Tab-separated table of C-alpha atoms in Angstrom:
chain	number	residue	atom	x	y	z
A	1	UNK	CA	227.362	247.888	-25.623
A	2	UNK	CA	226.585	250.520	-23.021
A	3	UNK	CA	229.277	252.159	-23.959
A	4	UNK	CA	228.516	252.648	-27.545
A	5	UNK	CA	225.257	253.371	-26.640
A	6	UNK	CA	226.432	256.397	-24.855
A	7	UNK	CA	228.306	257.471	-27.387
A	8	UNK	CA	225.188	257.423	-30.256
A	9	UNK	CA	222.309	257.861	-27.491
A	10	UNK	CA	219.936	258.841	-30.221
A	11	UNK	CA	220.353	254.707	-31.308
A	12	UNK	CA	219.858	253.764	-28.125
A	13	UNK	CA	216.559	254.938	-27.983
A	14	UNK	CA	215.314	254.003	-31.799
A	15	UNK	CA	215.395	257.864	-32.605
A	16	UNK	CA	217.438	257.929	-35.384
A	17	UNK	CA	216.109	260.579	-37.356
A	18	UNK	CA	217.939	262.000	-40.387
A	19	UNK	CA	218.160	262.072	-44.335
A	20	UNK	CA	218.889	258.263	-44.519
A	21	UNK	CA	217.818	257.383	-41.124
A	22	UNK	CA	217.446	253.430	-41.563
A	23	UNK	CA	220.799	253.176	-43.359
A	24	UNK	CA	222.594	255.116	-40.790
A	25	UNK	CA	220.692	253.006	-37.524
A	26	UNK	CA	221.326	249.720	-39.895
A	27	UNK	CA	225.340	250.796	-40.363
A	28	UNK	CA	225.391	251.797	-36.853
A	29	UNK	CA	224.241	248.169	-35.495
A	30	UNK	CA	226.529	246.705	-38.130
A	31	UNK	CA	229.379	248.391	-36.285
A	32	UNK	CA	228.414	247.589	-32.803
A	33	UNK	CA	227.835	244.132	-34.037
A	34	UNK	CA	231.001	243.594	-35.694
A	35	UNK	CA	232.686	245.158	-32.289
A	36	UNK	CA	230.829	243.207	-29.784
A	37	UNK	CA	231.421	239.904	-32.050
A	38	UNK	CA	235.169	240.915	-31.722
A	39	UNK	CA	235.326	240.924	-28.177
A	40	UNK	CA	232.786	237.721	-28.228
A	41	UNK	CA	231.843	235.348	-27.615
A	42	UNK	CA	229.092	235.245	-28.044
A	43	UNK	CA	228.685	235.589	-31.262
A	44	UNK	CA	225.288	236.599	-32.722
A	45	UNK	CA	224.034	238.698	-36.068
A	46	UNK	CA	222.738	242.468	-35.984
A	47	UNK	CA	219.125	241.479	-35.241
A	48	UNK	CA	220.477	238.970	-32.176
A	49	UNK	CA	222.023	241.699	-30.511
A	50	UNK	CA	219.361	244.539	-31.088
A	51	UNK	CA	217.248	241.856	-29.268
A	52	UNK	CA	219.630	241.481	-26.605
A	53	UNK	CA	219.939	245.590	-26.077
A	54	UNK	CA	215.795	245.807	-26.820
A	55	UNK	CA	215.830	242.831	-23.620
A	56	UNK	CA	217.820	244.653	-21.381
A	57	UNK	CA	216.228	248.271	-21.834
A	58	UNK	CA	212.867	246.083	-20.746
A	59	UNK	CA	214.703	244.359	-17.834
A	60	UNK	CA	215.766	247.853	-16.619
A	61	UNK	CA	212.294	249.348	-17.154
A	62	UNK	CA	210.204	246.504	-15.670
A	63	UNK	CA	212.680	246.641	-12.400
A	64	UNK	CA	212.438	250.596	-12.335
A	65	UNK	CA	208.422	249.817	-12.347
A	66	UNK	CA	208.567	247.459	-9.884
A	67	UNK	CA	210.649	249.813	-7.416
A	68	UNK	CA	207.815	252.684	-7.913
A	69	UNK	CA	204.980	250.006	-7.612
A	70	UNK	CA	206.306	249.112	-4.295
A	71	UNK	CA	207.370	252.683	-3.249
A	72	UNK	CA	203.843	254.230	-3.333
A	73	UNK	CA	202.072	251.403	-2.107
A	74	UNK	CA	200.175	251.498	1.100
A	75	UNK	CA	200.431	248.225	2.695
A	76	UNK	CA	203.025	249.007	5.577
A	77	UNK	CA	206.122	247.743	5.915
A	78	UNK	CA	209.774	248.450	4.547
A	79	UNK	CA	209.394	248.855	0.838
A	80	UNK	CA	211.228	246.233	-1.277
A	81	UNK	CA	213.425	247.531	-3.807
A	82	UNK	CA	215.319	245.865	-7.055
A	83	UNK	CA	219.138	247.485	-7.261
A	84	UNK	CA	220.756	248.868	-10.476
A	85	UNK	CA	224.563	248.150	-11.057
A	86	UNK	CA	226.900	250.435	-12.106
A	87	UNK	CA	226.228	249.432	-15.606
A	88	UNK	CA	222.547	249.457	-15.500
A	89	UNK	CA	222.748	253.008	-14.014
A	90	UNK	CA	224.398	254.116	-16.732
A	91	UNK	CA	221.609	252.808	-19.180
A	92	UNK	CA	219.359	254.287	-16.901
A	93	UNK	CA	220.327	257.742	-17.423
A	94	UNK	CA	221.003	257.313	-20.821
A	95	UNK	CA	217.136	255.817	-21.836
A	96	UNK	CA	216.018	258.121	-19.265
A	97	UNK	CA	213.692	255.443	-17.599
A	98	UNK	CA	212.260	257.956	-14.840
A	99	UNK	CA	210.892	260.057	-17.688
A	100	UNK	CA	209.009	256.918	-19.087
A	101	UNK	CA	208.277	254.691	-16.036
A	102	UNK	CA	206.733	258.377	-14.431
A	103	UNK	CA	204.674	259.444	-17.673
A	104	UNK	CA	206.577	262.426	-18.352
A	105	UNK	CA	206.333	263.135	-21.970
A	106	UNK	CA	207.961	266.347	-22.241
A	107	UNK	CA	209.620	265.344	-26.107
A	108	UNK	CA	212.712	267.299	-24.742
A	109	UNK	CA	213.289	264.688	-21.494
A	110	UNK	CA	212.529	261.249	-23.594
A	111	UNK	CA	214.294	262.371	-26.661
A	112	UNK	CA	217.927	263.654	-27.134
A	113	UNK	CA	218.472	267.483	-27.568
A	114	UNK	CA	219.787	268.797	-30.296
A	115	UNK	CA	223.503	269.446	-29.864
A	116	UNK	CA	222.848	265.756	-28.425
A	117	UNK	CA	222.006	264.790	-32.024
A	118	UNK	CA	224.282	266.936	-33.753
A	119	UNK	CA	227.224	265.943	-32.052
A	120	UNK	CA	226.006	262.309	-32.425
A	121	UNK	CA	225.982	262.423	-36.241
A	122	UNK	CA	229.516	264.554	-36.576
A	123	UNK	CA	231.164	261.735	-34.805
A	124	UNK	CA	229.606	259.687	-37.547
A	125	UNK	CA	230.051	261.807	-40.551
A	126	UNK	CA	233.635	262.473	-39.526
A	127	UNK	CA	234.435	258.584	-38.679
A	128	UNK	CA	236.280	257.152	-41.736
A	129	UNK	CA	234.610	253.790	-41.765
A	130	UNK	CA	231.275	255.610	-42.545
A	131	UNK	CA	232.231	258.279	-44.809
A	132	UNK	CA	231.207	256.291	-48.003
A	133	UNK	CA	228.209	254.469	-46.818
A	134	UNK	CA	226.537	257.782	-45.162
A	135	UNK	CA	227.353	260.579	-47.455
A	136	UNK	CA	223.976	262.243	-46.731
A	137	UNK	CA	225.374	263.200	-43.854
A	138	UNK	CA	228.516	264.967	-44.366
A	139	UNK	CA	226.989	268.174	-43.765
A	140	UNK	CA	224.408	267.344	-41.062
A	141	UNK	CA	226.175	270.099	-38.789
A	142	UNK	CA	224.765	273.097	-41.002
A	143	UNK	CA	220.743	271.537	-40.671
A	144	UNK	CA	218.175	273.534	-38.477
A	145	UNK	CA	218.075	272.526	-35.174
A	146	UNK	CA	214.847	270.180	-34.152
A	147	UNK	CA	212.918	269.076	-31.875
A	148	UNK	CA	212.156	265.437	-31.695
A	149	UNK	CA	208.558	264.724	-32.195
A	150	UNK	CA	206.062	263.325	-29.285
A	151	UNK	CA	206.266	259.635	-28.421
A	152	UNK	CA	203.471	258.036	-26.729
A	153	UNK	CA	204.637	256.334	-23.559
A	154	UNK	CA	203.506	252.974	-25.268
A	155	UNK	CA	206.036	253.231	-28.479
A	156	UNK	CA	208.907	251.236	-26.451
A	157	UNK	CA	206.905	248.924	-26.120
A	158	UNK	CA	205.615	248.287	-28.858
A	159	UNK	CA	208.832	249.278	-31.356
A	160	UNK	CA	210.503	246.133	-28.762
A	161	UNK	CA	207.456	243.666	-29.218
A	162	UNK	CA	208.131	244.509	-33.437
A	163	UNK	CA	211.922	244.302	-32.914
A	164	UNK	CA	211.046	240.773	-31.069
A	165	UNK	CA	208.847	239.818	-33.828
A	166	UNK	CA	210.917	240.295	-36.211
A	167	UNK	CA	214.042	238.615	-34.443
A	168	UNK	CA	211.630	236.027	-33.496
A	169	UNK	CA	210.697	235.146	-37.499
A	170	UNK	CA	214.623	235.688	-38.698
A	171	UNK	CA	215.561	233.274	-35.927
A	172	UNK	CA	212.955	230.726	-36.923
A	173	UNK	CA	214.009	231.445	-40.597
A	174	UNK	CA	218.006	230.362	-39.530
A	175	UNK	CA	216.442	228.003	-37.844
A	176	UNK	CA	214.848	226.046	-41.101
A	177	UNK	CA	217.396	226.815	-43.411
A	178	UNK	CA	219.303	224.975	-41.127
A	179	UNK	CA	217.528	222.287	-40.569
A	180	UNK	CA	217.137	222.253	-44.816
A	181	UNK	CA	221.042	222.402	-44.884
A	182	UNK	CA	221.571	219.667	-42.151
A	183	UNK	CA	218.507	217.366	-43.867
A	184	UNK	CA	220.790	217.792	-47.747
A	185	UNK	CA	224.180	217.160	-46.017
A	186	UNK	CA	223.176	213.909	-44.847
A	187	UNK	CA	220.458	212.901	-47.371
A	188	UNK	CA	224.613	213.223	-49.377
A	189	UNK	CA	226.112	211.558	-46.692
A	190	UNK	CA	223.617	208.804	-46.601
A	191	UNK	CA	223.759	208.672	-50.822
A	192	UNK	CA	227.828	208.635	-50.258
A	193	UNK	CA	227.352	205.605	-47.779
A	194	UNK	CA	224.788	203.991	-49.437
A	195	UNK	CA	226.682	204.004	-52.513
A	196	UNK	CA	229.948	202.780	-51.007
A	197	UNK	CA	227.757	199.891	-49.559
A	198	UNK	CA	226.678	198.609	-52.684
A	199	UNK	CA	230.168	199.122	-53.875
A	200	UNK	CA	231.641	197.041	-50.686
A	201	UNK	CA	229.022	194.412	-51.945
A	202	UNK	CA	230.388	194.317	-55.023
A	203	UNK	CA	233.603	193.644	-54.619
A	204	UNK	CA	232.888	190.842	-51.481
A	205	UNK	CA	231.077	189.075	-54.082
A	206	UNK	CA	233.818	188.967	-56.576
A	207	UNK	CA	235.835	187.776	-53.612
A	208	UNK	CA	233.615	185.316	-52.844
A	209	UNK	CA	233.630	183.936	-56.698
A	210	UNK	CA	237.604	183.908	-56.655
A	211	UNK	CA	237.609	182.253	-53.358
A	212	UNK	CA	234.986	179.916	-54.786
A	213	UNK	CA	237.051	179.255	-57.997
A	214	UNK	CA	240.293	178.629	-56.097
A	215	UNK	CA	238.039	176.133	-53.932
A	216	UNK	CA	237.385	174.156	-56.763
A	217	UNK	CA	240.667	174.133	-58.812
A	218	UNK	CA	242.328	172.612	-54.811
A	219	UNK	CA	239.429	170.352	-54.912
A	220	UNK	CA	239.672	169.304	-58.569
A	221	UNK	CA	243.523	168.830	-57.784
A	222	UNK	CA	242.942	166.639	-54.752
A	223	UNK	CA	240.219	164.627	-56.729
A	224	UNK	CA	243.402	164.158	-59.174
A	225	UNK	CA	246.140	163.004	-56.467
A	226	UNK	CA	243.515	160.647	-55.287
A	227	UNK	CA	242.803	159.215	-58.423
A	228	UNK	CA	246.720	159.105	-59.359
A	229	UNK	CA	247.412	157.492	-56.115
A	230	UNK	CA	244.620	154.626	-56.260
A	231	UNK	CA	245.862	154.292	-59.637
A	232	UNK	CA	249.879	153.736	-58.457
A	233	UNK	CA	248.495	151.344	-55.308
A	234	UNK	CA	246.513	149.163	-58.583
A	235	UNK	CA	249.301	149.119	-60.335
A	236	UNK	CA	251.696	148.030	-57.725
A	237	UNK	CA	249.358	145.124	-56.224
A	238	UNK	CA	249.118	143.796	-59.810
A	239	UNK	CA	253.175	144.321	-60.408
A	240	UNK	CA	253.435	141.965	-57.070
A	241	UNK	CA	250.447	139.577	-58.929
A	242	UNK	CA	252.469	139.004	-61.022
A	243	UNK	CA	255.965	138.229	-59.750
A	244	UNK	CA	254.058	135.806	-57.305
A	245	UNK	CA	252.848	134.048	-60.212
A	246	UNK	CA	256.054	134.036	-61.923
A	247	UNK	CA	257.361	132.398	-58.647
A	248	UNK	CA	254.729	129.639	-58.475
A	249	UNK	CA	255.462	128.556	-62.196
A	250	UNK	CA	259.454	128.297	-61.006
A	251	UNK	CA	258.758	126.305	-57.881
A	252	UNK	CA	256.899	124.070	-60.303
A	253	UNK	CA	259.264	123.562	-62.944
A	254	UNK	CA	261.675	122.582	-59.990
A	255	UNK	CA	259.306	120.400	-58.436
A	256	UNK	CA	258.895	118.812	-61.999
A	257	UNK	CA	262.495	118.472	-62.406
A	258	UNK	CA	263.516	117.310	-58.931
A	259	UNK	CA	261.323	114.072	-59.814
């Protein structure tokens, strides 16, 4: 990101100041998105990482005013002071922090100068991906020279409480259409689920009825064996009824004849 930054220091500061200014900052974050996201993660959207460059220019500033806080004070001792990596240096120079942590507001010092700005926007009216989109630009090299206007020391400030602000509200906007999106899926889900359930329902209670049914027809054919059975055991005891009475009229009629 520094890197970049370097490379378009006008951006880096929020100066972008040309025929189509907000197009050209807008395409320029686009870019740096889209290569940051590409060496990611993390991954985050245009206004996510203009957050995340408007956080660290603050982090740089706040430890460059705490270094000068303890640096003139008078209370003895050995002064503390925060350290800058080699990366943070870098940003440093390019936002030119001494100029705004001191109160120097020579517009030459805060701002870029203008072969600064000049060469800035020939890289971009020259770069390929950015011919279409910024054609206002294609002959930015022949403009007047100018100088940047005065910016009150404050304007940092508050251009990175509006950037926050704004971040702030687009998050919490992702963050409800979200929630919207996650509350429809599974009000669907839940409608799938529910309607399988009554579906599962329906068929366990056609089950139910077969299994019934099939109860019935085994009972109905047990009631039968029973019934064909008792019947055979009737008809057998009488079959036997009968041949002992044929037997006792025999042993008479020999008992008859015998005498």
């Amino acid at each position: 990101m520094v890197e970049f930054m370097e490379t378009h220091p006008n951006l880096a500061k929020d100066y972008v100041k040309c025929a189509d200014a907000k197009q050209t900052s807008k395409h320029l974050w686009e870019r740096l998105s889209e290569k940051l996201n590409g060496d990611g993660p993390p991954i985050r959207d245009m206004l996510s990482w203009k957050k995340v460059w408007a956080d660290y220019e603050t982090k740089i500033k706040a430890k460059a005013r705490k270094n000068k806080l303890h640096m003139s004070g008078t209370g003895g001792g050995a002064a503390k002071v925060y350290s800058f990596n080699a990366v943070e240096l870098r940003a440093f120079d390019l936002l030119q922090i001494n100029q705004a942590v001191d109160g120097m507001v020579d517009a030459q010092k805060f701002g870029a100068g203008t072969s600064e700005v000049t060469q800035s926007y020939h890289c971009e009216t020259t770069d390929p991906s950015t011919h279409n989109n910024i054609s206002d630009l294609q002959n930015l090299e022949e403009l007047p020279p100018f100088t940047p206007p005065y910016r009150p020391q404050t304007s940092p400030k508050c251009s990175t409480a509006r950037s926050r602000t704004a971040s702030k509200k687009n998050l919490l906007k992702k963050q409800v259409d979200g929630q919207m999106k996650f509350h429809n899926d599974c009000t669907k889900i839940l409608q799938d689920v529910n309607y399988n359930s009554k579906s599962l329902v329906k068929y366990n209670k056609k089950l139910v009825e077969q299994n019934e049914e099939k109860i019935e027809l085994e009972r109905q054919k047990l009631k039968f064996a029973k019934l064909k059975h008792e019947y055979k055991i009737k008809s057998e005891r009488e079959r036997n009824n009968i041949r002992i009475s044929k037997l006792k009229i025999k042993e008479r009629i020999l008992n008859v004849n015998i005498r």
